[in-house]
Structures are given as structure tokens and as C-alpha cells.
Amino acid sequence: MASLFEQVRDRLERGITAGEYALGEVLPPVETLAERHGCSPGTVRRAMTELAQRGLVRSIQRKGTVVTARPPRGRVCLLLSGEEHMDLMFQRPVYEALHQANFQVDLVPGGLDAEALQMRLEALFASGSGIKPVLASIMAPPELLKEPWAHRLFAGRVIYSYYPEPMDPKAVMICPDLQQMARDVVEYLLRLGHRRIAVVAGFPGDRATWATATAEHARHLVEVAGGTFRPHYLGPGEYESLVRLIQEERVTAYWALHDHHALQVMAHLHRHGIRVPEDLALVGRNDTPWSRNGRPALTSVSLDPTATAAAIVRAVLAMVQNDTAPDAVSLVRPRLVVRDSTEATSTVGGA
């Protein structure tokens, strides 16, 4: 069992780490702290001396003991996806949210195979403090995270993925709410008066992808409203098949795979004399900078990186504090950002 001095020192350090005592703040007098912690002033002074040796506090004449540094709450390895548009959206908000929550963050690029990633992480943590970091990953391939070394290196895992399927008891999934995403898009298009709606349903033969899941949610909503739903499949001839849906089946609204795909669709339709939004309301996904640069600007579904970053931080905090068990799956509500490609300008939905 830790001695009384060690308990007081550790309580003060935890208070500084958690922000109970802010940087630059003068700590209460020794006598006040002694009464608060049920010990002698000498015990508090000894704890203060050790904290000063660690660089966390400094005694200033005629002012008192001032907090000069905050030890990190823990260490987080932020593993990126390697997909340009995903990293563009999530790297900065997730990194900054973890940093502001007082975590040491090691940034690891995505796109590495299992062997290369293991070597990179082993080298990164070889000279560490001995405290196992928490892994926070953004759309990393699930097969990489199931490797035995991933369990050995990390104390816990927080995984952002389209698929809400926990990989093990120590993994927490942060996922966009695909059902709510489909609801926001379809209900908005229905309010505009569209009754023949096409949605990307992945590639032919896809059984369980996020594209097939959102397409099925959209199908149900459109058909319940008495509309006509048309799945649209990617691959050879996809643009020609979309033109046929518009010209022969009178489809008037289309939800693309993502923003880049939507802009490619827009360019192809232009060559066929099909106007956006006059002839076809066009919706993208992910609300990347590409959506704002379209002509016309593209209505798109934001995955809400700020709310996602906050959910990741909450899960990591629950893991390192060991005071609450984080939920196995946390859904983040998307936001529909409406622009000129659907003839209006506003935002639907929220965090």
C-alpha cells in the first residue's frame, strides 16, 4: 500500500493532470492542503518538493506554489486510414481534441501492411515510459487491428469505422449513424418533391458494405413514402446506366458514393446535357472541400469530424481513468449540408 506521502503526491498530480489546477494557478496554502488531505503540513511540503523536481510546480517568493506543467493523461497512438479524403477530414480535429484533453499523441500514417505497421509501432514504443498507449484508429483496415501484436502493444482500442461491430472486449467502436444519415437525405429529397430517387448501392454482388446498408435504409424510406427507389451500382458502364435511369425511368435525385464521385457524375451528366440541379438533384457524402468547390456547390452529408473527435476522446478518457466502462459502440449523428446542387442552402441534422 502506498504511504500517506505518496498518496498526497499522487492526488495532487492527478489534480494537475485533470486540469483541477490550471497552468499558472497558485496552489492553496500548505495548511489548507494538509487539512484537505488529512495529513501534516510536512507531508504536503514533501509532496510539493517531489512535484517540483518533476517540473510540475515551482515556488515563487511572495506568491506561492504555481503549477508550471501538466503531465499527460496518457499516450494515444493515432493511426490514420491512408485514404486521402478520410485523413483530410479527421486528422486535425481528432489530433487537436486529444491534445487539448492532455494526451501525448503519436501520429502514424495509414496505408502500411501488417508487417510494416508492426515494425513502425514497435520502434515507436521501444523507448516509451512503459505505460501502454491506447490505439485510436481512423478507418484502418480491420484485419490489421486483429493481429496479435495489436493486443500486446495497446491497453485498449478506439476504432472509427463504418461498421459497428466490436472486435474484442477492449475495443470501442465509434461509427456514423448510417440509418439517420439515410433518413436525413431521403426526407430532405422528399420534401423537395422528388419521388424517383437513385442511391449508390456499392458494386454488384456487395453483401455487407456501408454503401449497401445506407442504400437499404434509403429504399425503405422511399418506398414507405410511396416513391420509387432505384439502386445504382458502380463499375463499368455506371455513368451510362445512370443516364438511362434519368432519361428512361425519370429519376430526379441521386445520392452518390462520396463527394469526388458526385463531381465525376456531375461532369459526365453535363456532357449529356443533363443539368444539376434543374434535371437532377445531386447529393454527395463526407462534405470534403471538393463539395464546396463544385459548380454548382454540392449538397453533402458531413460525418461531423468535431463530434466524432469528441466521441473518441470520451472513449479514451474512460479507458485510461478506469472509472467508467465505455460503451462498446457509440453512434455519431451526421449532418446534411445543403448547397446549390439541390436548389437550397441550409444545414439539416446535428451532432
PDB file of C-alpha atoms in Angstrom, residues 6-294:
ATOM      1  CA  GLU A   6       2.799   9.041  -1.883  1.00  0.00           C
ATOM      2  CA  GLN A   7      -0.997   9.235  -1.738  1.00  0.00           C
ATOM      3  CA  VAL A   8      -0.929  13.024  -1.282  1.00  0.00           C
ATOM      4  CA  ARG A   9       1.651  13.442  -4.052  1.00  0.00           C
ATOM      5  CA  ASP A  10      -0.360  11.285  -6.438  1.00  0.00           C
ATOM      6  CA  ARG A  11      -3.634  13.100  -5.646  1.00  0.00           C
ATOM      7  CA  LEU A  12      -2.036  16.459  -6.342  1.00  0.00           C
ATOM      8  CA  GLU A  13      -0.508  15.162  -9.562  1.00  0.00           C
ATOM      9  CA  ARG A  14      -3.862  13.763 -10.700  1.00  0.00           C
ATOM     10  CA  GLY A  15      -5.475  17.130  -9.965  1.00  0.00           C
ATOM     11  CA  ILE A  16      -2.884  18.909 -12.111  1.00  0.00           C
ATOM     12  CA  THR A  17      -3.220  16.309 -14.880  1.00  0.00           C
ATOM     13  CA  ALA A  18      -7.020  16.564 -14.954  1.00  0.00           C
ATOM     14  CA  GLY A  19      -6.956  20.368 -15.003  1.00  0.00           C
ATOM     15  CA  GLU A  20      -8.312  20.800 -11.466  1.00  0.00           C
ATOM     16  CA  TYR A  21      -5.309  23.074 -11.011  1.00  0.00           C
ATOM     17  CA  ALA A  22      -4.711  25.056 -14.199  1.00  0.00           C
ATOM     18  CA  LEU A  23      -1.346  26.069 -15.609  1.00  0.00           C
ATOM     19  CA  GLY A  24      -0.165  29.245 -13.860  1.00  0.00           C
ATOM     20  CA  GLU A  25      -2.578  28.745 -10.961  1.00  0.00           C
ATOM     21  CA  VAL A  26      -1.314  29.212  -7.410  1.00  0.00           C
ATOM     22  CA  LEU A  27      -1.984  26.118  -5.304  1.00  0.00           C
ATOM     23  CA  PRO A  28      -3.803  26.520  -1.974  1.00  0.00           C
ATOM     24  CA  PRO A  29      -1.560  27.099   1.085  1.00  0.00           C
ATOM     25  CA  VAL A  30       0.193  24.084   2.562  1.00  0.00           C
ATOM     26  CA  GLU A  31      -2.014  24.222   5.669  1.00  0.00           C
ATOM     27  CA  THR A  32      -5.198  24.157   3.552  1.00  0.00           C
ATOM     28  CA  LEU A  33      -3.953  21.180   1.527  1.00  0.00           C
ATOM     29  CA  ALA A  34      -2.907  19.363   4.700  1.00  0.00           C
ATOM     30  CA  GLU A  35      -6.408  19.753   6.152  1.00  0.00           C
ATOM     31  CA  ARG A  36      -7.980  18.716   2.823  1.00  0.00           C
ATOM     32  CA  HIS A  37      -5.881  15.536   2.577  1.00  0.00           C
ATOM     33  CA  GLY A  38      -5.907  14.673   6.277  1.00  0.00           C
ATOM     34  CA  CYS A  39      -2.141  14.879   6.812  1.00  0.00           C
ATOM     35  CA  SER A  40       0.516  17.128   8.323  1.00  0.00           C
ATOM     36  CA  PRO A  41       1.900  20.234   6.573  1.00  0.00           C
ATOM     37  CA  GLY A  42       5.276  18.479   6.471  1.00  0.00           C
ATOM     38  CA  THR A  43       3.789  15.663   4.344  1.00  0.00           C
ATOM     39  CA  VAL A  44       2.382  18.222   1.890  1.00  0.00           C
ATOM     40  CA  ARG A  45       5.725  20.046   1.684  1.00  0.00           C
ATOM     41  CA  ARG A  46       7.495  16.778   0.910  1.00  0.00           C
ATOM     42  CA  ALA A  47       4.933  16.034  -1.846  1.00  0.00           C
ATOM     43  CA  MET A  48       5.410  19.563  -3.238  1.00  0.00           C
ATOM     44  CA  THR A  49       9.175  19.101  -3.309  1.00  0.00           C
ATOM     45  CA  GLU A  50       8.873  15.948  -5.394  1.00  0.00           C
ATOM     46  CA  LEU A  51       6.385  17.577  -7.765  1.00  0.00           C
ATOM     47  CA  ALA A  52       8.816  20.481  -8.162  1.00  0.00           C
ATOM     48  CA  GLN A  53      11.607  18.024  -9.011  1.00  0.00           C
ATOM     49  CA  ARG A  54       9.360  16.648 -11.776  1.00  0.00           C
ATOM     50  CA  GLY A  55       8.865  20.182 -13.124  1.00  0.00           C
ATOM     51  CA  LEU A  56       5.134  20.292 -12.371  1.00  0.00           C
ATOM     52  CA  VAL A  57       5.199  23.127  -9.806  1.00  0.00           C
ATOM     53  CA  ARG A  58       7.524  25.939  -8.795  1.00  0.00           C
ATOM     54  CA  SER A  59       7.693  28.007  -5.629  1.00  0.00           C
ATOM     55  CA  ILE A  60       7.652  31.749  -6.287  1.00  0.00           C
ATOM     56  CA  GLN A  61       8.539  34.146  -3.474  1.00  0.00           C
ATOM     57  CA  ARG A  62       5.595  36.216  -2.134  1.00  0.00           C
ATOM     58  CA  LYS A  63       3.235  34.366  -4.489  1.00  0.00           C
ATOM     59  CA  GLY A  64       3.176  30.700  -3.536  1.00  0.00           C
ATOM     60  CA  THR A  65       3.486  27.389  -5.349  1.00  0.00           C
ATOM     61  CA  VAL A  66       2.498  27.735  -9.010  1.00  0.00           C
ATOM     62  CA  VAL A  67       1.541  24.982 -11.469  1.00  0.00           C
ATOM     63  CA  THR A  68       4.111  25.087 -14.294  1.00  0.00           C
ATOM     64  CA  ALA A  69       3.344  21.935 -16.307  1.00  0.00           C
ATOM     65  CA  ARG A  70       0.695  19.276 -16.763  1.00  0.00           C
ATOM     66  CA  PRO A  71       1.769  15.661 -17.169  1.00  0.00           C
ATOM     67  CA  PRO A  72      -0.103  13.935 -19.980  1.00  0.00           C
ATOM     68  CA  ARG A  73      -3.144  11.865 -19.003  1.00  0.00           C
ATOM     69  CA  GLY A  74      -1.718   9.078 -21.110  1.00  0.00           C
ATOM     70  CA  ARG A  75      -0.434   8.222 -24.543  1.00  0.00           C
ATOM     71  CA  VAL A  76      -2.518   7.704 -27.675  1.00  0.00           C
ATOM     72  CA  CYS A  77      -1.390   6.268 -30.988  1.00  0.00           C
ATOM     73  CA  LEU A  78      -3.493   7.873 -33.720  1.00  0.00           C
ATOM     74  CA  LEU A  79      -3.439   5.541 -36.715  1.00  0.00           C
ATOM     75  CA  LEU A  80      -4.735   7.143 -39.910  1.00  0.00           C
ATOM     76  CA  SER A  81      -6.567   5.430 -42.743  1.00  0.00           C
ATOM     77  CA  GLY A  82      -4.282   6.145 -45.686  1.00  0.00           C
ATOM     78  CA  GLU A  83      -7.353   7.344 -47.624  1.00  0.00           C
ATOM     79  CA  GLU A  84      -6.802  10.977 -48.574  1.00  0.00           C
ATOM     80  CA  HIS A  85     -10.349  12.218 -48.083  1.00  0.00           C
ATOM     81  CA  MET A  86     -10.795  10.447 -44.714  1.00  0.00           C
ATOM     82  CA  ASP A  87      -7.493  11.727 -43.330  1.00  0.00           C
ATOM     83  CA  LEU A  88      -8.282  15.202 -44.666  1.00  0.00           C
ATOM     84  CA  MET A  89     -11.493  15.225 -42.645  1.00  0.00           C
ATOM     85  CA  PHE A  90     -10.393  13.610 -39.402  1.00  0.00           C
ATOM     86  CA  GLN A  91      -6.657  14.015 -38.769  1.00  0.00           C
ATOM     87  CA  ARG A  92      -6.664  17.575 -37.484  1.00  0.00           C
ATOM     88  CA  PRO A  93      -9.863  17.566 -35.341  1.00  0.00           C
ATOM     89  CA  VAL A  94      -9.064  14.216 -33.701  1.00  0.00           C
ATOM     90  CA  TYR A  95      -5.409  15.124 -33.062  1.00  0.00           C
ATOM     91  CA  GLU A  96      -6.327  18.523 -31.609  1.00  0.00           C
ATOM     92  CA  ALA A  97      -9.116  17.116 -29.430  1.00  0.00           C
ATOM     93  CA  LEU A  98      -6.772  14.507 -27.928  1.00  0.00           C
ATOM     94  CA  HIS A  99      -4.051  17.120 -27.441  1.00  0.00           C
ATOM     95  CA  GLN A 100      -6.465  19.521 -25.725  1.00  0.00           C
ATOM     96  CA  ALA A 101      -7.554  16.674 -23.442  1.00  0.00           C
ATOM     97  CA  ASN A 102      -3.887  16.470 -22.390  1.00  0.00           C
ATOM     98  CA  PHE A 103      -2.825  13.272 -24.135  1.00  0.00           C
ATOM     99  CA  GLN A 104       0.521  12.645 -25.754  1.00  0.00           C
ATOM    100  CA  VAL A 105      -0.380  11.788 -29.353  1.00  0.00           C
ATOM    101  CA  ASP A 106       1.814   9.729 -31.700  1.00  0.00           C
ATOM    102  CA  LEU A 107       0.647  10.110 -35.296  1.00  0.00           C
ATOM    103  CA  VAL A 108       1.091   7.063 -37.539  1.00  0.00           C
ATOM    104  CA  PRO A 109       0.280   7.215 -41.281  1.00  0.00           C
ATOM    105  CA  GLY A 110      -2.059   4.650 -42.793  1.00  0.00           C
ATOM    106  CA  GLY A 111      -1.594   2.512 -45.854  1.00  0.00           C
ATOM    107  CA  LEU A 112       1.022   0.190 -44.294  1.00  0.00           C
ATOM    108  CA  ASP A 113       0.740  -3.589 -44.402  1.00  0.00           C
ATOM    109  CA  ALA A 114       0.617  -5.566 -41.147  1.00  0.00           C
ATOM    110  CA  GLU A 115       4.362  -6.298 -41.007  1.00  0.00           C
ATOM    111  CA  ALA A 116       5.424  -2.727 -41.785  1.00  0.00           C
ATOM    112  CA  LEU A 117       2.920  -1.313 -39.296  1.00  0.00           C
ATOM    113  CA  GLN A 118       4.102  -3.659 -36.544  1.00  0.00           C
ATOM    114  CA  MET A 119       7.733  -2.660 -37.118  1.00  0.00           C
ATOM    115  CA  ARG A 120       6.788   1.027 -37.080  1.00  0.00           C
ATOM    116  CA  LEU A 121       4.865   0.735 -33.823  1.00  0.00           C
ATOM    117  CA  GLU A 122       7.448  -1.477 -32.106  1.00  0.00           C
ATOM    118  CA  ALA A 123      10.126   1.121 -32.875  1.00  0.00           C
ATOM    119  CA  LEU A 124       7.887   3.981 -31.783  1.00  0.00           C
ATOM    120  CA  PHE A 125       7.141   2.489 -28.380  1.00  0.00           C
ATOM    121  CA  ALA A 126      10.538   0.896 -27.687  1.00  0.00           C
ATOM    122  CA  SER A 127      11.785   3.931 -25.774  1.00  0.00           C
ATOM    123  CA  GLY A 128       8.461   4.714 -24.129  1.00  0.00           C
ATOM    124  CA  SER A 129       7.641   5.133 -20.450  1.00  0.00           C
ATOM    125  CA  GLY A 130       6.380   1.586 -20.068  1.00  0.00           C
ATOM    126  CA  ILE A 131       2.755   2.738 -19.990  1.00  0.00           C
ATOM    127  CA  LYS A 132       0.766   1.023 -22.725  1.00  0.00           C
ATOM    128  CA  PRO A 133      -0.809   3.538 -25.094  1.00  0.00           C
ATOM    129  CA  VAL A 134      -4.391   3.470 -26.317  1.00  0.00           C
ATOM    130  CA  LEU A 135      -4.851   2.990 -30.053  1.00  0.00           C
ATOM    131  CA  ALA A 136      -7.216   5.390 -31.818  1.00  0.00           C
ATOM    132  CA  SER A 137      -7.657   4.442 -35.463  1.00  0.00           C
ATOM    133  CA  ILE A 138      -9.460   6.215 -38.294  1.00  0.00           C
ATOM    134  CA  MET A 139     -10.870   3.707 -40.796  1.00  0.00           C
ATOM    135  CA  ALA A 140      -7.840   1.410 -40.508  1.00  0.00           C
ATOM    136  CA  PRO A 141      -8.347  -1.992 -42.180  1.00  0.00           C
ATOM    137  CA  PRO A 142      -9.974  -4.293 -39.574  1.00  0.00           C
ATOM    138  CA  GLU A 143      -7.621  -7.163 -40.422  1.00  0.00           C
ATOM    139  CA  LEU A 144      -4.634  -5.092 -39.257  1.00  0.00           C
ATOM    140  CA  LEU A 145      -6.203  -4.466 -35.867  1.00  0.00           C
ATOM    141  CA  LYS A 146      -6.861  -8.171 -35.272  1.00  0.00           C
ATOM    142  CA  GLU A 147      -3.152  -9.027 -35.346  1.00  0.00           C
ATOM    143  CA  PRO A 148      -1.797 -10.439 -32.033  1.00  0.00           C
ATOM    144  CA  TRP A 149       0.731  -7.607 -31.715  1.00  0.00           C
ATOM    145  CA  ALA A 150      -2.128  -5.065 -31.714  1.00  0.00           C
ATOM    146  CA  HIS A 151      -3.426  -6.639 -28.486  1.00  0.00           C
ATOM    147  CA  ARG A 152       0.074  -6.796 -26.984  1.00  0.00           C
ATOM    148  CA  LEU A 153       1.068  -3.192 -27.735  1.00  0.00           C
ATOM    149  CA  PHE A 154      -2.092  -1.360 -26.721  1.00  0.00           C
ATOM    150  CA  ALA A 155      -4.008  -1.096 -23.464  1.00  0.00           C
ATOM    151  CA  GLY A 156      -7.233  -0.513 -25.379  1.00  0.00           C
ATOM    152  CA  ARG A 157      -8.511   0.433 -28.810  1.00  0.00           C
ATOM    153  CA  VAL A 158     -10.900   3.103 -30.034  1.00  0.00           C
ATOM    154  CA  ILE A 159     -11.787   2.456 -33.663  1.00  0.00           C
ATOM    155  CA  TYR A 160     -13.652   4.773 -36.024  1.00  0.00           C
ATOM    156  CA  SER A 161     -15.358   2.645 -38.626  1.00  0.00           C
ATOM    157  CA  TYR A 162     -18.487   2.486 -40.749  1.00  0.00           C
ATOM    158  CA  TYR A 163     -19.248  -0.918 -39.201  1.00  0.00           C
ATOM    159  CA  PRO A 164     -20.491  -1.047 -35.560  1.00  0.00           C
ATOM    160  CA  GLU A 165     -19.008  -4.444 -34.771  1.00  0.00           C
ATOM    161  CA  PRO A 166     -16.820  -4.631 -31.618  1.00  0.00           C
ATOM    162  CA  MET A 167     -13.669  -6.655 -32.304  1.00  0.00           C
ATOM    163  CA  ASP A 168     -12.936  -7.628 -28.698  1.00  0.00           C
ATOM    164  CA  PRO A 169     -13.869  -6.534 -25.148  1.00  0.00           C
ATOM    165  CA  LYS A 170     -11.125  -3.874 -25.167  1.00  0.00           C
ATOM    166  CA  ALA A 171     -12.272  -2.274 -28.433  1.00  0.00           C
ATOM    167  CA  VAL A 172     -14.718   0.619 -28.618  1.00  0.00           C
ATOM    168  CA  MET A 173     -16.354   1.422 -31.947  1.00  0.00           C
ATOM    169  CA  ILE A 174     -17.169   4.988 -32.989  1.00  0.00           C
ATOM    170  CA  CYS A 175     -19.460   4.882 -36.032  1.00  0.00           C
ATOM    171  CA  PRO A 176     -21.567   7.258 -38.094  1.00  0.00           C
ATOM    172  CA  ASP A 177     -25.281   6.626 -37.728  1.00  0.00           C
ATOM    173  CA  LEU A 178     -25.959   5.257 -41.226  1.00  0.00           C
ATOM    174  CA  GLN A 179     -29.685   4.904 -40.636  1.00  0.00           C
ATOM    175  CA  GLN A 180     -30.010   8.532 -39.558  1.00  0.00           C
ATOM    176  CA  MET A 181     -27.819   9.554 -42.495  1.00  0.00           C
ATOM    177  CA  ALA A 182     -30.236   7.895 -44.939  1.00  0.00           C
ATOM    178  CA  ARG A 183     -33.217   9.397 -43.152  1.00  0.00           C
ATOM    179  CA  ASP A 184     -31.840  12.945 -43.376  1.00  0.00           C
ATOM    180  CA  VAL A 185     -31.057  12.622 -47.098  1.00  0.00           C
ATOM    181  CA  VAL A 186     -34.264  10.891 -48.169  1.00  0.00           C
ATOM    182  CA  GLU A 187     -36.622  13.029 -46.105  1.00  0.00           C
ATOM    183  CA  TYR A 188     -34.954  16.162 -47.461  1.00  0.00           C
ATOM    184  CA  LEU A 189     -35.313  14.986 -51.080  1.00  0.00           C
ATOM    185  CA  LEU A 190     -38.934  14.001 -50.475  1.00  0.00           C
ATOM    186  CA  ARG A 191     -39.657  17.467 -49.075  1.00  0.00           C
ATOM    187  CA  LEU A 192     -38.281  18.928 -52.304  1.00  0.00           C
ATOM    188  CA  GLY A 193     -40.846  16.857 -54.191  1.00  0.00           C
ATOM    189  CA  HIS A 194     -38.624  14.072 -55.552  1.00  0.00           C
ATOM    190  CA  ARG A 195     -40.354  10.701 -55.851  1.00  0.00           C
ATOM    191  CA  ARG A 196     -37.917   8.788 -58.078  1.00  0.00           C
ATOM    192  CA  ILE A 197     -34.621   8.528 -56.229  1.00  0.00           C
ATOM    193  CA  ALA A 198     -31.462   6.557 -57.070  1.00  0.00           C
ATOM    194  CA  VAL A 199     -28.797   5.695 -54.472  1.00  0.00           C
ATOM    195  CA  VAL A 200     -25.372   4.113 -54.877  1.00  0.00           C
ATOM    196  CA  ALA A 201     -25.583   0.535 -53.593  1.00  0.00           C
ATOM    197  CA  GLY A 202     -21.905  -0.364 -53.976  1.00  0.00           C
ATOM    198  CA  PHE A 203     -20.614  -2.821 -56.554  1.00  0.00           C
ATOM    199  CA  PRO A 204     -22.730  -5.659 -57.970  1.00  0.00           C
ATOM    200  CA  GLY A 205     -22.749  -8.550 -55.524  1.00  0.00           C
ATOM    201  CA  ASP A 206     -21.840  -6.465 -52.451  1.00  0.00           C
ATOM    202  CA  ARG A 207     -23.463  -8.069 -49.401  1.00  0.00           C
ATOM    203  CA  ALA A 208     -22.376  -6.107 -46.343  1.00  0.00           C
ATOM    204  CA  THR A 209     -20.806  -2.734 -47.008  1.00  0.00           C
ATOM    205  CA  TRP A 210     -21.713   0.689 -45.688  1.00  0.00           C
ATOM    206  CA  ALA A 211     -22.963   1.567 -49.200  1.00  0.00           C
ATOM    207  CA  THR A 212     -25.368  -1.387 -49.271  1.00  0.00           C
ATOM    208  CA  ALA A 213     -26.513  -0.576 -45.725  1.00  0.00           C
ATOM    209  CA  THR A 214     -27.355   3.064 -46.466  1.00  0.00           C
ATOM    210  CA  ALA A 215     -28.999   2.054 -49.753  1.00  0.00           C
ATOM    211  CA  GLU A 216     -31.279  -0.393 -47.930  1.00  0.00           C
ATOM    212  CA  HIS A 217     -32.207   2.230 -45.337  1.00  0.00           C
ATOM    213  CA  ALA A 218     -32.957   4.661 -48.180  1.00  0.00           C
ATOM    214  CA  ARG A 219     -35.008   2.058 -50.063  1.00  0.00           C
ATOM    215  CA  HIS A 220     -37.289   1.518 -47.066  1.00  0.00           C
ATOM    216  CA  LEU A 221     -37.858   5.241 -46.518  1.00  0.00           C
ATOM    217  CA  VAL A 222     -38.565   5.984 -50.184  1.00  0.00           C
ATOM    218  CA  GLU A 223     -40.977   3.081 -50.600  1.00  0.00           C
ATOM    219  CA  VAL A 224     -42.828   3.849 -47.346  1.00  0.00           C
ATOM    220  CA  ALA A 225     -43.384   7.365 -48.720  1.00  0.00           C
ATOM    221  CA  GLY A 226     -44.821   5.889 -51.921  1.00  0.00           C
ATOM    222  CA  GLY A 227     -41.826   6.781 -54.059  1.00  0.00           C
ATOM    223  CA  THR A 228     -39.710   4.738 -56.455  1.00  0.00           C
ATOM    224  CA  PHE A 229     -36.236   3.638 -55.339  1.00  0.00           C
ATOM    225  CA  ARG A 230     -33.528   2.656 -57.816  1.00  0.00           C
ATOM    226  CA  PRO A 231     -30.224   1.118 -56.607  1.00  0.00           C
ATOM    227  CA  HIS A 232     -27.276   2.199 -58.732  1.00  0.00           C
ATOM    228  CA  TYR A 233     -24.152   0.033 -58.959  1.00  0.00           C
ATOM    229  CA  LEU A 234     -20.586   1.120 -59.533  1.00  0.00           C
ATOM    230  CA  GLY A 235     -18.236  -0.351 -62.109  1.00  0.00           C
ATOM    231  CA  PRO A 236     -18.009  -0.468 -65.909  1.00  0.00           C
ATOM    232  CA  GLY A 237     -20.828   1.455 -67.556  1.00  0.00           C
ATOM    233  CA  GLU A 238     -22.006   3.075 -64.322  1.00  0.00           C
ATOM    234  CA  TYR A 239     -22.335   6.570 -65.822  1.00  0.00           C
ATOM    235  CA  GLU A 240     -24.245   5.321 -68.853  1.00  0.00           C
ATOM    236  CA  SER A 241     -26.605   3.368 -66.614  1.00  0.00           C
ATOM    237  CA  LEU A 242     -27.249   6.498 -64.538  1.00  0.00           C
ATOM    238  CA  VAL A 243     -28.059   8.477 -67.687  1.00  0.00           C
ATOM    239  CA  ARG A 244     -30.607   5.767 -68.586  1.00  0.00           C
ATOM    240  CA  LEU A 245     -32.159   5.994 -65.125  1.00  0.00           C
ATOM    241  CA  ILE A 246     -32.599   9.720 -65.617  1.00  0.00           C
ATOM    242  CA  GLN A 247     -33.788   9.695 -69.218  1.00  0.00           C
ATOM    243  CA  GLU A 248     -35.838   6.481 -69.330  1.00  0.00           C
ATOM    244  CA  GLU A 249     -37.021   5.986 -65.724  1.00  0.00           C
ATOM    245  CA  ARG A 250     -37.312   9.675 -64.880  1.00  0.00           C
ATOM    246  CA  VAL A 251     -35.105   9.547 -61.790  1.00  0.00           C
ATOM    247  CA  THR A 252     -34.807  13.126 -60.462  1.00  0.00           C
ATOM    248  CA  ALA A 253     -32.469  12.729 -57.446  1.00  0.00           C
ATOM    249  CA  TYR A 254     -29.232  10.811 -56.940  1.00  0.00           C
ATOM    250  CA  TRP A 255     -27.141  10.104 -53.834  1.00  0.00           C
ATOM    251  CA  ALA A 256     -23.540   9.407 -54.851  1.00  0.00           C
ATOM    252  CA  LEU A 257     -20.900   7.328 -53.081  1.00  0.00           C
ATOM    253  CA  HIS A 258     -18.881  10.347 -51.883  1.00  0.00           C
ATOM    254  CA  ASP A 259     -18.103  13.907 -52.959  1.00  0.00           C
ATOM    255  CA  HIS A 260     -15.421  13.024 -55.503  1.00  0.00           C
ATOM    256  CA  HIS A 261     -17.755  10.507 -57.129  1.00  0.00           C
ATOM    257  CA  ALA A 262     -20.573  13.076 -57.166  1.00  0.00           C
ATOM    258  CA  LEU A 263     -18.381  15.590 -59.001  1.00  0.00           C
ATOM    259  CA  GLN A 264     -17.432  12.932 -61.556  1.00  0.00           C
ATOM    260  CA  VAL A 265     -21.140  12.222 -62.039  1.00  0.00           C
ATOM    261  CA  MET A 266     -21.819  15.940 -62.448  1.00  0.00           C
ATOM    262  CA  ALA A 267     -19.160  16.257 -65.171  1.00  0.00           C
ATOM    263  CA  HIS A 268     -20.492  13.231 -67.067  1.00  0.00           C
ATOM    264  CA  LEU A 269     -24.082  14.443 -66.915  1.00  0.00           C
ATOM    265  CA  HIS A 270     -23.002  17.833 -68.230  1.00  0.00           C
ATOM    266  CA  ARG A 271     -21.651  16.146 -71.353  1.00  0.00           C
ATOM    267  CA  HIS A 272     -25.100  14.604 -71.891  1.00  0.00           C
ATOM    268  CA  GLY A 273     -26.880  17.907 -71.432  1.00  0.00           C
ATOM    269  CA  ILE A 274     -28.342  16.876 -68.052  1.00  0.00           C
ATOM    270  CA  ARG A 275     -28.360  19.842 -65.692  1.00  0.00           C
ATOM    271  CA  VAL A 276     -27.742  19.857 -61.938  1.00  0.00           C
ATOM    272  CA  PRO A 277     -29.998  20.677 -60.139  1.00  0.00           C
ATOM    273  CA  GLU A 278     -32.601  21.519 -62.800  1.00  0.00           C
ATOM    274  CA  ASP A 279     -32.798  17.947 -64.166  1.00  0.00           C
ATOM    275  CA  LEU A 280     -31.219  16.025 -61.283  1.00  0.00           C
ATOM    276  CA  ALA A 281     -30.738  16.857 -57.603  1.00  0.00           C
ATOM    277  CA  LEU A 282     -27.288  15.550 -56.660  1.00  0.00           C
ATOM    278  CA  VAL A 283     -26.079  14.666 -53.138  1.00  0.00           C
ATOM    279  CA  GLY A 284     -22.534  13.708 -52.143  1.00  0.00           C
ATOM    280  CA  ARG A 285     -21.086  12.284 -48.955  1.00  0.00           C
ATOM    281  CA  ASN A 286     -18.392  13.348 -46.446  1.00  0.00           C
ATOM    282  CA  ASP A 287     -18.605  17.147 -47.009  1.00  0.00           C
ATOM    283  CA  THR A 288     -14.981  17.464 -48.133  1.00  0.00           C
ATOM    284  CA  PRO A 289     -13.551  20.688 -49.628  1.00  0.00           C
ATOM    285  CA  TRP A 290     -14.382  19.214 -53.045  1.00  0.00           C
ATOM    286  CA  SER A 291     -18.098  19.622 -52.287  1.00  0.00           C
ATOM    287  CA  ARG A 292     -17.716  23.351 -51.758  1.00  0.00           C
ATOM    288  CA  ASN A 293     -15.681  23.745 -54.949  1.00  0.00           C
ATOM    289  CA  GLY A 294     -18.246  22.115 -57.238  1.00  0.00           C
TER     290      GLY A 294
END
